[in-house]
PDB file of C-alpha atoms in Angstrom:
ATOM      1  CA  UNK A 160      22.701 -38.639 -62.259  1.00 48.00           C
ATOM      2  CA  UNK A 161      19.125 -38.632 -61.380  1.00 48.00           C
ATOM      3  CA  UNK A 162      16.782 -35.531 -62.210  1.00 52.00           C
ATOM      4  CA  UNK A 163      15.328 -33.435 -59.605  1.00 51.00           C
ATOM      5  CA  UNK A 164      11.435 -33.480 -59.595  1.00 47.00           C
ATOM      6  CA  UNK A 165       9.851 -30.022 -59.004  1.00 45.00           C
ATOM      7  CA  UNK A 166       7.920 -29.457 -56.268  1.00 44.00           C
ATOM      8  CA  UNK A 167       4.345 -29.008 -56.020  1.00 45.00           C
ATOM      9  CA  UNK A 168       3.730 -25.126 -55.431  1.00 45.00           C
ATOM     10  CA  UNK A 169       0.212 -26.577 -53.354  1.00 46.00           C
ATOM     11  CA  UNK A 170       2.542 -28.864 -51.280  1.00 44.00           C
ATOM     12  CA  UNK A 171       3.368 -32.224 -50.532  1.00 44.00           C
ATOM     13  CA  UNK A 172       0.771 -34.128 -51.502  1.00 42.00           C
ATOM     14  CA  UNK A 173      -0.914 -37.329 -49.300  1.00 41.00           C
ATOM     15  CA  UNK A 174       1.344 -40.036 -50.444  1.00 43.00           C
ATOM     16  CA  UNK A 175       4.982 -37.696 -49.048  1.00 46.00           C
ATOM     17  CA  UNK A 176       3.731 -36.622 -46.112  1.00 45.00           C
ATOM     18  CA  UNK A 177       1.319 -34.213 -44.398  1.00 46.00           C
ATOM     19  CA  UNK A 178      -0.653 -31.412 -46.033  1.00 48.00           C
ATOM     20  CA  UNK A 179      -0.657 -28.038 -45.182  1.00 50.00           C
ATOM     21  CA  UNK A 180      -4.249 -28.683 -44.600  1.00 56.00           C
ATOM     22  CA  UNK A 181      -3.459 -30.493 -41.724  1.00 66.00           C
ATOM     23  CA  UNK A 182      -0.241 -29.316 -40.482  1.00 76.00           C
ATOM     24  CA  UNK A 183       0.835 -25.704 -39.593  1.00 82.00           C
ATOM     25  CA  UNK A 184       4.236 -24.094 -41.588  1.00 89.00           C
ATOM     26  CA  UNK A 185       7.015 -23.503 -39.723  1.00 90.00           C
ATOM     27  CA  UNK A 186       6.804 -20.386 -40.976  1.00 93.00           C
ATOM     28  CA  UNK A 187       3.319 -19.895 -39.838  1.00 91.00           C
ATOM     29  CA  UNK A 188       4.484 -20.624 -36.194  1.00 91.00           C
ATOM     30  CA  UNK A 189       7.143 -18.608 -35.932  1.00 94.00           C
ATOM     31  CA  UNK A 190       5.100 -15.692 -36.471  1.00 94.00           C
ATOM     32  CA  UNK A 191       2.674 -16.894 -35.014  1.00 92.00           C
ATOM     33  CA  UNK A 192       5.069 -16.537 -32.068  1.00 94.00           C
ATOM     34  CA  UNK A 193       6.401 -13.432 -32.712  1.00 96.00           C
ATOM     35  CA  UNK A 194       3.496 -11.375 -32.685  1.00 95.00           C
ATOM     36  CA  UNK A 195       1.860 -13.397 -29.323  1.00 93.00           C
ATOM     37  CA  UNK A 196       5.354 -11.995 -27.642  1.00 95.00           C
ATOM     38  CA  UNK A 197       5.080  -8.571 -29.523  1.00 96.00           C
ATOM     39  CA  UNK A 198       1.322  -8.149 -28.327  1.00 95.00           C
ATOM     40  CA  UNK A 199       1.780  -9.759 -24.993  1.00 94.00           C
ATOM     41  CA  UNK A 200       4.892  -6.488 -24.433  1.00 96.00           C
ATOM     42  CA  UNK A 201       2.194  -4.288 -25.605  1.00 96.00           C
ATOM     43  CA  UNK A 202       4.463  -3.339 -28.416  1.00 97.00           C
ATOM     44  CA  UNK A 203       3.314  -1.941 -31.788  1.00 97.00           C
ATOM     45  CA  UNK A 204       4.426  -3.356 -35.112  1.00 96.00           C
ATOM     46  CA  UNK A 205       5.715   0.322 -36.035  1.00 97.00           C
ATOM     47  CA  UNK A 206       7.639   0.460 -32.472  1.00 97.00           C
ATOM     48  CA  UNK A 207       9.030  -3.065 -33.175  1.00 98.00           C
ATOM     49  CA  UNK A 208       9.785  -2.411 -36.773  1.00 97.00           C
ATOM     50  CA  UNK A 209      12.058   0.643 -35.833  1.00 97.00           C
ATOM     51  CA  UNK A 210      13.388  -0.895 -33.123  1.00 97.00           C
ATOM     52  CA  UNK A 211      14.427  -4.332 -35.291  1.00 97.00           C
ATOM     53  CA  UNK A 212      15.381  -2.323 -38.380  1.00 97.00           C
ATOM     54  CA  UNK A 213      12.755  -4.653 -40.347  1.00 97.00           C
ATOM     55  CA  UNK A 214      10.558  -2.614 -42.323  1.00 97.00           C
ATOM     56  CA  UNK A 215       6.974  -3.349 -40.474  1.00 97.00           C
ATOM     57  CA  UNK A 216       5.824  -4.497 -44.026  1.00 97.00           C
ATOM     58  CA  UNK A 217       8.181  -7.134 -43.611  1.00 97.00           C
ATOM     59  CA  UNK A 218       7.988  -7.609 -40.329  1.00 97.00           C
ATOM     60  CA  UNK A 219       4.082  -7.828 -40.814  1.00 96.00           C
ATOM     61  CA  UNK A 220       4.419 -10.467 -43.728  1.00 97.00           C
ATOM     62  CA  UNK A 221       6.675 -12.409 -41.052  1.00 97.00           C
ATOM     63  CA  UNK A 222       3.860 -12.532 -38.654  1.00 95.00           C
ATOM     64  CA  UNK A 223       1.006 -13.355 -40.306  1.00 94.00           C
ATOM     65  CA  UNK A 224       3.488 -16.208 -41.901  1.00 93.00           C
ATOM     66  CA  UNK A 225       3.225 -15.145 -45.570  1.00 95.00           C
ATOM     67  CA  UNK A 226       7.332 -15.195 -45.408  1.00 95.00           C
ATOM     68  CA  UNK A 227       9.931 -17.261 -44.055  1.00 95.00           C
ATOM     69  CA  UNK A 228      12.404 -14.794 -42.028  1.00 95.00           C
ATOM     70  CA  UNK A 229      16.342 -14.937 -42.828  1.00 95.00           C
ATOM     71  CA  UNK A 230      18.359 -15.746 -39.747  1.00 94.00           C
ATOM     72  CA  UNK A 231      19.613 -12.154 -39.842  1.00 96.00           C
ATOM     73  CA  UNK A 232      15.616 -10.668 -39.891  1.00 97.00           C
ATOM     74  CA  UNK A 233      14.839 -13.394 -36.890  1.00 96.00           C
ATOM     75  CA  UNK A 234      17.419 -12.387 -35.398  1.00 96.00           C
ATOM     76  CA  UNK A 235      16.697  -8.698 -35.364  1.00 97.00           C
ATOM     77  CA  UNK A 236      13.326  -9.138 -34.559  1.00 97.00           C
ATOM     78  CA  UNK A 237      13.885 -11.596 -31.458  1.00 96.00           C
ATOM     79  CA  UNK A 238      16.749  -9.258 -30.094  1.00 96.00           C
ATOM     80  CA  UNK A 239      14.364  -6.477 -30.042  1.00 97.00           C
ATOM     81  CA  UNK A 240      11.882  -8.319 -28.264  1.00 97.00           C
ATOM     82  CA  UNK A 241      14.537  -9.560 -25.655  1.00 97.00           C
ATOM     83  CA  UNK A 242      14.203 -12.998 -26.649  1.00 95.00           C
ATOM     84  CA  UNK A 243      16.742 -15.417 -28.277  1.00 94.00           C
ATOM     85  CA  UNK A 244      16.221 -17.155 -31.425  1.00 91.00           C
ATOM     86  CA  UNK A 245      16.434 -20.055 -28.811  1.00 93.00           C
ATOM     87  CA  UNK A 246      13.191 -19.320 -27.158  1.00 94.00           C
ATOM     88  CA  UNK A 247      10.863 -18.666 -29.673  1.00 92.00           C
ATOM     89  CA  UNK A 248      12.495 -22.029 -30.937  1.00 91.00           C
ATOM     90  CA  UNK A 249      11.268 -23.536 -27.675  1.00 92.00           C
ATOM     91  CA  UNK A 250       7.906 -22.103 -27.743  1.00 91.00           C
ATOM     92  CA  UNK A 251       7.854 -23.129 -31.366  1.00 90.00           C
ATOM     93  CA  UNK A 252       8.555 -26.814 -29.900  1.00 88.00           C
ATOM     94  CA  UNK A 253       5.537 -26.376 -27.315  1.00 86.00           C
ATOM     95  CA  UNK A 254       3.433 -25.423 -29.828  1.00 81.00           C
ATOM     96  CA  UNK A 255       3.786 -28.405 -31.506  1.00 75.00           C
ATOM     97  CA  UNK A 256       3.883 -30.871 -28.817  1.00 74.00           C
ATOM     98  CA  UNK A 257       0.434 -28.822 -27.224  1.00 70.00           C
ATOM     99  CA  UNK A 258      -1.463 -28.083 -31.088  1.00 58.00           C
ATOM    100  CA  UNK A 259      -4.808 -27.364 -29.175  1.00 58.00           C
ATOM    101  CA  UNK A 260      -2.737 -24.180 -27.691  1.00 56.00           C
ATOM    102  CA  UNK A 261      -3.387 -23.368 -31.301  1.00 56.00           C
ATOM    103  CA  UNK A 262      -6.362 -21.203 -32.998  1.00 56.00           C
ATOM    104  CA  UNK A 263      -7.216 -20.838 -36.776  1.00 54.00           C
ATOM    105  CA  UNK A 264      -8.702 -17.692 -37.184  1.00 53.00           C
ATOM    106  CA  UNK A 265     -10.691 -18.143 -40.351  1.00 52.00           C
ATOM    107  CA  UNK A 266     -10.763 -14.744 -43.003  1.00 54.00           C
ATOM    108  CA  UNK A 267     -12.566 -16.471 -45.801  1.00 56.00           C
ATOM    109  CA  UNK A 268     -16.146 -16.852 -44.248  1.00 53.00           C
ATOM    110  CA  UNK A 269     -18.539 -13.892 -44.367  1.00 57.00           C
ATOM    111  CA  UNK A 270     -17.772 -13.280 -40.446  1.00 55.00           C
ATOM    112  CA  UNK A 271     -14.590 -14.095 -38.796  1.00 51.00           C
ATOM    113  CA  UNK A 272     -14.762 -17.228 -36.487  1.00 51.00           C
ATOM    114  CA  UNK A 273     -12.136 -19.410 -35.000  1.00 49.00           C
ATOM    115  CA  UNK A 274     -11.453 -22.874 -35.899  1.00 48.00           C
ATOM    116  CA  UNK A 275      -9.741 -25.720 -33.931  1.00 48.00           C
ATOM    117  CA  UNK A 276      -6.144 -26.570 -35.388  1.00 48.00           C
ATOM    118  CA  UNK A 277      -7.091 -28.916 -38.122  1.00 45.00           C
ATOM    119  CA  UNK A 278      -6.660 -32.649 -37.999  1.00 44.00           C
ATOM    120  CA  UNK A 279      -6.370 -35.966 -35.475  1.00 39.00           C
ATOM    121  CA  UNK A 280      -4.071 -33.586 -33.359  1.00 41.00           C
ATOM    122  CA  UNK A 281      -6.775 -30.917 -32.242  1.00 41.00           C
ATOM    123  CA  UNK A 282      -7.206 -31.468 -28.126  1.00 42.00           C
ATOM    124  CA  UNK A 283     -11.267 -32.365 -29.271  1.00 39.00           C
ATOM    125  CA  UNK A 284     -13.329 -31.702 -32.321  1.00 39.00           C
ATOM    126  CA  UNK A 285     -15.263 -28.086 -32.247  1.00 39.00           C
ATOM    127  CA  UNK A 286     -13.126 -27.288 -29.035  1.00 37.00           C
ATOM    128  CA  UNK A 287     -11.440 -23.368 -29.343  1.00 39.00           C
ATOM    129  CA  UNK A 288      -8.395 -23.097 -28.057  1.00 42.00           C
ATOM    130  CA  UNK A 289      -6.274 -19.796 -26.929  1.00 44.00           C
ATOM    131  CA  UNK A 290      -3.387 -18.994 -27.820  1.00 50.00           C
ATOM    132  CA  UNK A 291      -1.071 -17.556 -30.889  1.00 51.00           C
ATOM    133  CA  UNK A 292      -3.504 -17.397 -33.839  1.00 51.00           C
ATOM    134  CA  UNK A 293      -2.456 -18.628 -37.645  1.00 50.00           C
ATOM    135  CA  UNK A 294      -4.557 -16.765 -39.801  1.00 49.00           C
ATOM    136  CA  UNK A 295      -6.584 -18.691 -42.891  1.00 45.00           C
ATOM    137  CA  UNK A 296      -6.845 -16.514 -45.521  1.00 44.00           C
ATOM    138  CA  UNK A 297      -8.019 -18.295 -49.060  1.00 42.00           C
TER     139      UNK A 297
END
């Protein structure tokens, strides 16, 4: 039986496929997602914590895509936001046929600024796109 190689905390690297550096998580769109809807309803995260029975910590980590949600915590979160898991699967899926929709919002320089969506895939270099915002923070 063949062993099973670790894998790299930092990611895949060049030779197995893209980067993180280049491509978003999925986890990082989802939230992404999530709070765009949440915001867009006008919504709070404390009203849409209580209402989803996530604890907003949770539901905060979720956002900013510093965890991956459990079907069960999507779940609760999309069905208090009166959206299926299905949609923000579909707006997921638009996301990453449109990437200039897109914004980095970069925390690590003295002043915030945004940043095109890195890589070949960004609509045109130095362009700033609206839309849900992944957060960089090094």
């Amino acid at each position: 039986m063949d062993a099973i190689e670790p894998i790299d905390a930092a990611g895949p690297s060049a030779s197995t496929g893209p980067s993180h550096a280049t491509e978003p998580l999925l986890r990082e769109l989802v939230g992404a997602v999530l709070r765009e809807e949440r915001l867009r309803q006008g919504r709070t995260l404390a009203r849409l914590a209580a209402a989803s029975g996530v604890s907003m910590q949770h539901l905060s980590d979720v956002e900013r895509g510093r965890k991956d949600p459990s079907s069960e915590v999507l779940a609760a979160i999309t069905g208090a936001l009166g959206l299926s898991v299905y949609e923000i699967g579909d707006r997921v899926a638009a996301l990453r046929r449109s990437p200039a929709a897109l914004r980095v919002l970069d925390l690590t320089a003295a002043g915030r600024r945004e940043l095109p969506l890195p890589g070949p895939t960004a609509a045109s270099p130095g362009a700033l796109a609206t839309g849900p915002v992944l957060l960089s923070v090094a």
